[in-house]
PDB file of C-alpha atoms in Angstrom:
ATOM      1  CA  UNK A   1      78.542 -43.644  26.596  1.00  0.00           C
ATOM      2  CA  UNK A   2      82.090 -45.106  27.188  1.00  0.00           C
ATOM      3  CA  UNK A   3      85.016 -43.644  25.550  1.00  0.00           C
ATOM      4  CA  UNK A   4      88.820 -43.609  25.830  1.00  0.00           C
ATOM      5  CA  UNK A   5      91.265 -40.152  24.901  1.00  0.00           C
ATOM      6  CA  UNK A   6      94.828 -40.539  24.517  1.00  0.00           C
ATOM      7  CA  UNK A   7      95.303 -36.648  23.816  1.00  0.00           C
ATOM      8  CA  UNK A   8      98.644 -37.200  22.747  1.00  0.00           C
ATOM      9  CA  UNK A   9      99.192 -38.448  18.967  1.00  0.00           C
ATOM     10  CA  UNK A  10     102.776 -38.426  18.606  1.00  0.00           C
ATOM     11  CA  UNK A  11     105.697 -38.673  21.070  1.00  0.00           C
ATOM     12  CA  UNK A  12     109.444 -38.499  20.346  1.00  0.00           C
ATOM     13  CA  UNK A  13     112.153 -39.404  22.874  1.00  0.00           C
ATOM     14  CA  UNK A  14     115.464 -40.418  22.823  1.00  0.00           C
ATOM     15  CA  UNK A  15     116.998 -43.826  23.734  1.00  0.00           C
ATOM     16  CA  UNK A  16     117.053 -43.953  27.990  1.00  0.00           C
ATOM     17  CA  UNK A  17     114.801 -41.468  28.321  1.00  0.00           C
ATOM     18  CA  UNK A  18     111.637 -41.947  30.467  1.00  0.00           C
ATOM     19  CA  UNK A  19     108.250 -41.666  28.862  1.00  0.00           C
ATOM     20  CA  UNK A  20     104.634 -41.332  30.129  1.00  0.00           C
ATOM     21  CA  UNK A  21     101.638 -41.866  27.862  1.00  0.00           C
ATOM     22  CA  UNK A  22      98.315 -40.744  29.107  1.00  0.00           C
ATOM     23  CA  UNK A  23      95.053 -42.018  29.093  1.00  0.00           C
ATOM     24  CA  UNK A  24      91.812 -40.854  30.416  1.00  0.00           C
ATOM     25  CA  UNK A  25      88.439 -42.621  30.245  1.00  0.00           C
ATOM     26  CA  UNK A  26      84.649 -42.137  30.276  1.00  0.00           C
ATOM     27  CA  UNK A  27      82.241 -44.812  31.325  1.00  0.00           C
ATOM     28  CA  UNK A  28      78.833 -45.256  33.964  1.00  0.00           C
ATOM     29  CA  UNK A  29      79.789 -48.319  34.416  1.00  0.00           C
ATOM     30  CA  UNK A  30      80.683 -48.883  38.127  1.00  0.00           C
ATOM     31  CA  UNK A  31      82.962 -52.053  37.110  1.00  0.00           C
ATOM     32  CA  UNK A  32      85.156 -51.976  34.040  1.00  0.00           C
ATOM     33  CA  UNK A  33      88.589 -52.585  32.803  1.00  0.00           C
ATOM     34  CA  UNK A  34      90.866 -51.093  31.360  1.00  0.00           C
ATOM     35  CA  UNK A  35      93.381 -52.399  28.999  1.00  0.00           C
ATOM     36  CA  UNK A  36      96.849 -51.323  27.398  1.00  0.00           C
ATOM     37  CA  UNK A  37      98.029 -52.922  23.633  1.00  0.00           C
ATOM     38  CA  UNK A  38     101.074 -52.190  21.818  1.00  0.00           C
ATOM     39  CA  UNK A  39     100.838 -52.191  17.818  1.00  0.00           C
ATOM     40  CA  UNK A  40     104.521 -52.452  16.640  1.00  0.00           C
ATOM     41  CA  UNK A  41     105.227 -52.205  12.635  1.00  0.00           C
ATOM     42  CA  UNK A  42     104.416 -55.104  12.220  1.00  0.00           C
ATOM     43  CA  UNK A  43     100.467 -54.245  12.898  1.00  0.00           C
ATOM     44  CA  UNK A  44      99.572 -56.924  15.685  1.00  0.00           C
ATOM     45  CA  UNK A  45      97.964 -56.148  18.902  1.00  0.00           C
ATOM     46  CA  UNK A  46     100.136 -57.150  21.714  1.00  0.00           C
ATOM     47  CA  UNK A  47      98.178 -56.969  25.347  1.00  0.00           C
ATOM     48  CA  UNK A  48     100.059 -55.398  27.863  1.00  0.00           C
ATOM     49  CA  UNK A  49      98.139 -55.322  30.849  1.00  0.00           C
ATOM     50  CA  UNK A  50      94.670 -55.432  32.380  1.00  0.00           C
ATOM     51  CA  UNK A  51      93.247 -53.356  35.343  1.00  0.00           C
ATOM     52  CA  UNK A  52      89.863 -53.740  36.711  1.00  0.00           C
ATOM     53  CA  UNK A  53      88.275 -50.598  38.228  1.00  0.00           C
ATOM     54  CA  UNK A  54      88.170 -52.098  41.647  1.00  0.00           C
ATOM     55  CA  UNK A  55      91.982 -52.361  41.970  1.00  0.00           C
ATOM     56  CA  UNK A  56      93.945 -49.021  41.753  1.00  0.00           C
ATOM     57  CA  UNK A  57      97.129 -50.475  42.938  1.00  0.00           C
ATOM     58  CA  UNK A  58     100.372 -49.386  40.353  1.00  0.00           C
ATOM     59  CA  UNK A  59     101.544 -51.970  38.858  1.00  0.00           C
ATOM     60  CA  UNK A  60     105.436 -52.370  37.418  1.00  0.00           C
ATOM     61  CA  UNK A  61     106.366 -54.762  35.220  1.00  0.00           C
ATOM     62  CA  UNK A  62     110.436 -54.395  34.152  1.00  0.00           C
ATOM     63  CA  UNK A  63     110.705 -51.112  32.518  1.00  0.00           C
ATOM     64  CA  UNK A  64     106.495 -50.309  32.126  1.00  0.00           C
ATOM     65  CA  UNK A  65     104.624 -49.512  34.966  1.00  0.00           C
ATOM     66  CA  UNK A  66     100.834 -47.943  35.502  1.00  0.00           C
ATOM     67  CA  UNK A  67      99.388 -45.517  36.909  1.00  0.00           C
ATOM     68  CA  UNK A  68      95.077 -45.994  37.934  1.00  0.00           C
ATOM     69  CA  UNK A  69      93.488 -42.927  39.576  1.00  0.00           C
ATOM     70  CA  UNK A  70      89.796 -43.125  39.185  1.00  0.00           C
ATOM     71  CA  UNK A  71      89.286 -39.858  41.015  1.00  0.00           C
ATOM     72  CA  UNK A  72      90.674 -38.317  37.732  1.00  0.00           C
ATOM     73  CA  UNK A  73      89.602 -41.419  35.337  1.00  0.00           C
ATOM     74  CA  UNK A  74      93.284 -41.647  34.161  1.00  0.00           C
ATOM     75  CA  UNK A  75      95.162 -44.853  33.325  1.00  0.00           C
ATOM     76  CA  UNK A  76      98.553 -43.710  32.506  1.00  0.00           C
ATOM     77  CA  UNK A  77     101.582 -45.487  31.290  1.00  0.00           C
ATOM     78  CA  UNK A  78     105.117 -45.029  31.630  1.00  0.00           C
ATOM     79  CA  UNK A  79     107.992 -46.477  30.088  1.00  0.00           C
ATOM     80  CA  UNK A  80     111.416 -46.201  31.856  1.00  0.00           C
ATOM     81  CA  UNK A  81     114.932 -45.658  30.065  1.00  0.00           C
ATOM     82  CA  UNK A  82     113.426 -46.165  26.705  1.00  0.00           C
ATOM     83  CA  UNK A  83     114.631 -48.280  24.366  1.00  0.00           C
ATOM     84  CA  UNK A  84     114.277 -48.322  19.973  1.00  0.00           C
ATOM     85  CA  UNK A  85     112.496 -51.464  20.283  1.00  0.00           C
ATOM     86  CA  UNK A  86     109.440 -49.562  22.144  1.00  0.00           C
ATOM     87  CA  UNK A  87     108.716 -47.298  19.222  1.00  0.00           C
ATOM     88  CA  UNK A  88     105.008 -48.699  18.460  1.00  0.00           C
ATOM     89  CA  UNK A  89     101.616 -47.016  18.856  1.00  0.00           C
ATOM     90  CA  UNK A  90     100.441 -47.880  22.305  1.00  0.00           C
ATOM     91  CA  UNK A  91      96.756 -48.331  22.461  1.00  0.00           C
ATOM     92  CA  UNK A  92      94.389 -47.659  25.676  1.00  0.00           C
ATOM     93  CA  UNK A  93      90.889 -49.844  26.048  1.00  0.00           C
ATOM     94  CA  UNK A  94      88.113 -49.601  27.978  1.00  0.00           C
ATOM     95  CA  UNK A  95      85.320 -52.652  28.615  1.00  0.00           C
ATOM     96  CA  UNK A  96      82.218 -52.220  31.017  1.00  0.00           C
ATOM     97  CA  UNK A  97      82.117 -55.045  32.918  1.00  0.00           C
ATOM     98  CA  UNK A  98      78.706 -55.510  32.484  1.00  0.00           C
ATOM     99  CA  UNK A  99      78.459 -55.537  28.378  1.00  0.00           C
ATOM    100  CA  UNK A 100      79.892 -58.110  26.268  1.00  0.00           C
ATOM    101  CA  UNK A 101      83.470 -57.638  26.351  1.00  0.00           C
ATOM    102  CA  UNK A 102      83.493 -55.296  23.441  1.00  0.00           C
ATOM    103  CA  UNK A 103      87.073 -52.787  23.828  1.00  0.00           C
ATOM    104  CA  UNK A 104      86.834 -49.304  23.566  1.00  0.00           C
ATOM    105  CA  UNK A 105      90.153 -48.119  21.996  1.00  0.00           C
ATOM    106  CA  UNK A 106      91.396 -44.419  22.362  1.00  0.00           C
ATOM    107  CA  UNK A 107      92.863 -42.926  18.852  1.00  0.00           C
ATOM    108  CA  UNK A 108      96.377 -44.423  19.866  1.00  0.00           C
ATOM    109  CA  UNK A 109      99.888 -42.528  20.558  1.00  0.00           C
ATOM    110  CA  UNK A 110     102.731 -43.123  18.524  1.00  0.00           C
ATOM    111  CA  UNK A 111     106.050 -43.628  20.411  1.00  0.00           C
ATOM    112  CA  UNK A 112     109.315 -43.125  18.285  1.00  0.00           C
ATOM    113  CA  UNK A 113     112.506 -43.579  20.305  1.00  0.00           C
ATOM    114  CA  UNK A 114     115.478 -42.506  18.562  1.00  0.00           C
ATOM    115  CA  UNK A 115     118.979 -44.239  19.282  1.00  0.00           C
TER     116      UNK A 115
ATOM    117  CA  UNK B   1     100.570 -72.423  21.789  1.00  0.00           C
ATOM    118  CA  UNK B   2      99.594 -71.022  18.503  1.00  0.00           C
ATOM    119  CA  UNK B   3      98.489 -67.214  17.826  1.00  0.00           C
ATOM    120  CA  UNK B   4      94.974 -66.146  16.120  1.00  0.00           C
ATOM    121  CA  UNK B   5      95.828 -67.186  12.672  1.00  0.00           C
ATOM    122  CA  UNK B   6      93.899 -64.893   9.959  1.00  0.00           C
ATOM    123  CA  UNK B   7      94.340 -65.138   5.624  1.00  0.00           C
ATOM    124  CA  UNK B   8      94.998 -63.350   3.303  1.00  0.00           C
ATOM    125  CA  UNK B   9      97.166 -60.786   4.962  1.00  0.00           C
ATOM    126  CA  UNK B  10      96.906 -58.364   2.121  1.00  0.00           C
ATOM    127  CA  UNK B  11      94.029 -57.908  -0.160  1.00  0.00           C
ATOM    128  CA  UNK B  12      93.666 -55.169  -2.945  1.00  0.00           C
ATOM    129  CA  UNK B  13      89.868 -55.603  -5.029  1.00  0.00           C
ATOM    130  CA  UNK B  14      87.919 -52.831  -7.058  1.00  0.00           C
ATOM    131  CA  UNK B  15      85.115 -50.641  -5.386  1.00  0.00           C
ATOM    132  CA  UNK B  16      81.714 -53.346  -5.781  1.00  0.00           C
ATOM    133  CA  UNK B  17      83.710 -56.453  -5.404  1.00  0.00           C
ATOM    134  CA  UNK B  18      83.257 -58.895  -3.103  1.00  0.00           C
ATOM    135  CA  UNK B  19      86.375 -60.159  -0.648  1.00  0.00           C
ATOM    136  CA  UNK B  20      85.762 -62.791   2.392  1.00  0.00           C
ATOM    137  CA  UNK B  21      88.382 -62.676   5.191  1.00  0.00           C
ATOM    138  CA  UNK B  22      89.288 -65.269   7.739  1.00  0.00           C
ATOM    139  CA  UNK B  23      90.147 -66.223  11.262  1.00  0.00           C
ATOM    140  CA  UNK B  24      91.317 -68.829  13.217  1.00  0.00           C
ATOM    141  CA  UNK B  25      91.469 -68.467  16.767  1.00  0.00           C
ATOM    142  CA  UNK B  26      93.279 -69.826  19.709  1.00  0.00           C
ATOM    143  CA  UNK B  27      92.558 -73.536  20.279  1.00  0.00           C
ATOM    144  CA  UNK B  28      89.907 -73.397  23.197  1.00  0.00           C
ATOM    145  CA  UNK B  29      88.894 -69.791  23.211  1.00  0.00           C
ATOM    146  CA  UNK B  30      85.399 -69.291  23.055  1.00  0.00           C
ATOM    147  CA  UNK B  31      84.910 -65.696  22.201  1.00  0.00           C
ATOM    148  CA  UNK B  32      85.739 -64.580  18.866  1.00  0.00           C
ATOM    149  CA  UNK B  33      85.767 -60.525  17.548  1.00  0.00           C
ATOM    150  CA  UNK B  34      86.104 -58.798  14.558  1.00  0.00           C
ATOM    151  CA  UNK B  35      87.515 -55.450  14.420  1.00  0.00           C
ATOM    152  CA  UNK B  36      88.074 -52.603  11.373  1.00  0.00           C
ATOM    153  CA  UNK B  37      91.211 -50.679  12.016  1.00  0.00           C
ATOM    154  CA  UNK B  38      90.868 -47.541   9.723  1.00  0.00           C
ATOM    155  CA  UNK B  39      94.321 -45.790   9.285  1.00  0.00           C
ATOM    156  CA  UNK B  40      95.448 -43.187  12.022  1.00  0.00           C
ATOM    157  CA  UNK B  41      92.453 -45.264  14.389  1.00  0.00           C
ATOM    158  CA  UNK B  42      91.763 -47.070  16.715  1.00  0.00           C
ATOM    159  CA  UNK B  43      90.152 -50.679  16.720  1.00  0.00           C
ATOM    160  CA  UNK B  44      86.561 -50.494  16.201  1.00  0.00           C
ATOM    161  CA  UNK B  45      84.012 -53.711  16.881  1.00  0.00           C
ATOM    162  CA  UNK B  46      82.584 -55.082  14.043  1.00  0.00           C
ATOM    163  CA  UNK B  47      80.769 -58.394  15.848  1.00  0.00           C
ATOM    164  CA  UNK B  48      81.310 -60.175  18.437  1.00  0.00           C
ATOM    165  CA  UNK B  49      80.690 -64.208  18.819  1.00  0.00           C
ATOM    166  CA  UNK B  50      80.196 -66.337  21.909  1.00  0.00           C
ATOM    167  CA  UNK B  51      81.006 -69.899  20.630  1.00  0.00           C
ATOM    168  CA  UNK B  52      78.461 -69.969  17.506  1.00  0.00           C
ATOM    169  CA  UNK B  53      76.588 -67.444  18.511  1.00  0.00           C
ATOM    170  CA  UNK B  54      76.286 -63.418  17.829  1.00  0.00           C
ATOM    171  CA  UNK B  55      76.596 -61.388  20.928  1.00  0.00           C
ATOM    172  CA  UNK B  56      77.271 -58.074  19.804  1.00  0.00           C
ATOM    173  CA  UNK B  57      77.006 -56.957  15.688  1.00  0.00           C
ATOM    174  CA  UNK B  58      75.356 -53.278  16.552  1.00  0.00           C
ATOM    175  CA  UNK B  59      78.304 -51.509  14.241  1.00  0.00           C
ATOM    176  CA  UNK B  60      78.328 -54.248  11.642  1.00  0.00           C
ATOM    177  CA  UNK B  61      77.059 -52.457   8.650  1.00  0.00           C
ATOM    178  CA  UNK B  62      74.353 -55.140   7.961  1.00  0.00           C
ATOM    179  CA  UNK B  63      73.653 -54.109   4.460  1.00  0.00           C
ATOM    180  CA  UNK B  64      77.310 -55.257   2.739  1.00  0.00           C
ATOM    181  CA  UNK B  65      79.259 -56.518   5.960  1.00  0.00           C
ATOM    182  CA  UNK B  66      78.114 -60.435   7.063  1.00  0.00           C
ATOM    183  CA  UNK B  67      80.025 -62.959   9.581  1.00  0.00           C
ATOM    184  CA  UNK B  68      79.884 -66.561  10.400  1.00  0.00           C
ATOM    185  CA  UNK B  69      81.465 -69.244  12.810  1.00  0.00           C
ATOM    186  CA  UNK B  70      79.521 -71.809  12.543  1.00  0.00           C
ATOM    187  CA  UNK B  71      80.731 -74.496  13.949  1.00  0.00           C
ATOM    188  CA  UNK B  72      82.247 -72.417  16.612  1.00  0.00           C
ATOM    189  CA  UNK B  73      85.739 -72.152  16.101  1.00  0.00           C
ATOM    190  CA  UNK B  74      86.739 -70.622  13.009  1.00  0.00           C
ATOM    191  CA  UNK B  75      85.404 -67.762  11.107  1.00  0.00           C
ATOM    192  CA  UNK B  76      84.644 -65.550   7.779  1.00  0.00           C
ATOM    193  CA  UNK B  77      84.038 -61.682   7.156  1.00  0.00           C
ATOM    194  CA  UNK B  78      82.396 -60.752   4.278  1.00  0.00           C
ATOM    195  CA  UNK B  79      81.972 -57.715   2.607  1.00  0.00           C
ATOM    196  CA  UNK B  80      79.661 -57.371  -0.504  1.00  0.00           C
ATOM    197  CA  UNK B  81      79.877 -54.704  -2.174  1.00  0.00           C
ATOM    198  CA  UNK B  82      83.034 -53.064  -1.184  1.00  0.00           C
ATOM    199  CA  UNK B  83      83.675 -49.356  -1.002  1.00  0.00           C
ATOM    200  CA  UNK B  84      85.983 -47.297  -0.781  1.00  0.00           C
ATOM    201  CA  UNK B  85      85.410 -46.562   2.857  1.00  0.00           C
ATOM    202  CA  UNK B  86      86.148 -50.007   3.987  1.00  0.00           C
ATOM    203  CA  UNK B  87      89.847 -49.441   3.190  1.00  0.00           C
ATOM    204  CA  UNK B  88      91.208 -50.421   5.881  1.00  0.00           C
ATOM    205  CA  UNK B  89      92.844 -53.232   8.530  1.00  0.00           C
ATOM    206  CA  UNK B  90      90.317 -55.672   9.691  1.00  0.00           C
ATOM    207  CA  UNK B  91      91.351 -57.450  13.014  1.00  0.00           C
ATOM    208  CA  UNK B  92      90.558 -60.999  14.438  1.00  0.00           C
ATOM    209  CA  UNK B  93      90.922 -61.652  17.876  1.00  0.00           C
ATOM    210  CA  UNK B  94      89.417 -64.187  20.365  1.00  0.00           C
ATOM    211  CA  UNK B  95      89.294 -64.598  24.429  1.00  0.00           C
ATOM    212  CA  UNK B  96      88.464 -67.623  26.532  1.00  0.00           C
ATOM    213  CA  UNK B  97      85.918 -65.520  28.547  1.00  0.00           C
ATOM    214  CA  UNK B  98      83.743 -62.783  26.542  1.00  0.00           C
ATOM    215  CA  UNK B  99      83.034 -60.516  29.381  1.00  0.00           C
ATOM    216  CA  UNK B 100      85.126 -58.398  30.920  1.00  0.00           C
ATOM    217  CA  UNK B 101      87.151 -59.955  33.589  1.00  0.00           C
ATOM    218  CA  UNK B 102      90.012 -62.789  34.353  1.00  0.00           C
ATOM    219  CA  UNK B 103      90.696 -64.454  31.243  1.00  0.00           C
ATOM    220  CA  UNK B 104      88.675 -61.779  29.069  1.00  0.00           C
ATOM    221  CA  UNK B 105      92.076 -60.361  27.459  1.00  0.00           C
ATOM    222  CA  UNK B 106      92.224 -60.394  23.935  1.00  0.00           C
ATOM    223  CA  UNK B 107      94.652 -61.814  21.826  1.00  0.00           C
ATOM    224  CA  UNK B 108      94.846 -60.512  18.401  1.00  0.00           C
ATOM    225  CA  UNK B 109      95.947 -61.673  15.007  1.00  0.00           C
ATOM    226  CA  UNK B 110      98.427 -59.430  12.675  1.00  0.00           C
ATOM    227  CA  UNK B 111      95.461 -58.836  10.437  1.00  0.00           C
ATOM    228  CA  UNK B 112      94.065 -58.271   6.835  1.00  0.00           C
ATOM    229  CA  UNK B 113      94.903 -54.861   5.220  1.00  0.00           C
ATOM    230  CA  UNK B 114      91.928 -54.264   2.467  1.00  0.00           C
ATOM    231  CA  UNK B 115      92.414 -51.592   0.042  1.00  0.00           C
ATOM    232  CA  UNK B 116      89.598 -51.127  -2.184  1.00  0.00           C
ATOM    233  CA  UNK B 117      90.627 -48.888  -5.527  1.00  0.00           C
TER     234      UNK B 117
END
């Protein structure tokens, strides 16, 4: 069975500081991806990124960057010099590559960054 | 390019009711989802459509929960008779590709918040 845990629920920083939200996943699949969505007030999914398990290269992008080790089936995110605009819940996914597509969301962490 | 469009955003009935939600997704995308967002959750798959056709309804709760897109680009969720437990967010998105993969990311909708009373 595939599943996602984001063991941390809530997560309070202040303004510039640098913030890492894990992510660890469970699947039998030998391809999959994994996916990161942010859910500001506002209650729509933004995507973030995409990372296929064949590809375990960090990737940065401006102030977010990830980290993919599959020898500890983590996809972690960090956010650097945080800002209040980031406070959202951040959601991790997981698809098999060889089902339909269907996400796997972990239980979400809620980032509140305080000016 | 326009977002996944979805109506009503808000939607309070009584426990038994009937309420119909829909979805419009982006121009060209093929694959079209339907997700339940219970408060303090994550997404959860309700039914998945490739084009016209079901790929994936195992969690649809077949007995009050029924979806359409029948002419393969926009779409309806129905629930008949409501309960209590379906308070909750229910999510439209749509991909060009439905497996996972390039082009398989999911864009979302802002979503319909249900409460049933």
């Amino acid at each position: 069975a595939q599943k996602v845990t984001q063991a941390q629920t809530e997560i309070s920083v202040v303004e510039k500081e640098d913030v890492t939200l894990d992510c660890v996943y469970e699947t039998r699949d030998t391809t999959y991806y994994l996916f990161w969505y942010k859910q500001p007030p506002s209650g729509e999914l933004v995507f973030l990124i995409r990372r296929n398990s064949f590809d375990e290269q960090n990737e940065i992008s401006g102030r977010y960057s990830w980290n993919f080790q599959k020898s500890t089936s983590s996809f972690n995110f960090t956010i650097t010099a945080s800002q209040v605009v980031d406070s959202a819940v951040y959601f991790c996914a997981l698809s098999g590559g060889s089902n339909t597509g269907k996400l796997i969301f972990g239980q979400g962490t809620t980032l509140q960054v305080k000016p | 390019e326009a977002g996944v469009a979805q109506s009503p955003r808000y939607k309070i009935i009584e426990k038994r009711q009937s309420v119909a939600f829909w979805c419009n997704p982006i121009s060209g995308h093929a694959t079209l989802y339907w997700y339940q967002q219970i408060l303090g959750q994550g997404p959860k798959l309700l039914i998945q459509f490739q084009n016209n056709g079901v790929v994936d309804d195992s969690q649809l709760p077949k007995d009050r929960f029924s979806a359409e897109r029948l002419k393969g680009v926009d779409s309806t969720l129905k629930i008949q008779p409501a309960k209590l437990e379906d308070s909750a967010v229910y999510l439209c998105a749509s991909s060009l590709v439905g497996a996972g993969g390039p082009r398989s990311e999911q864009f979302f909708g802002p979503g319909t918040r249900l409460t049933v009373l």
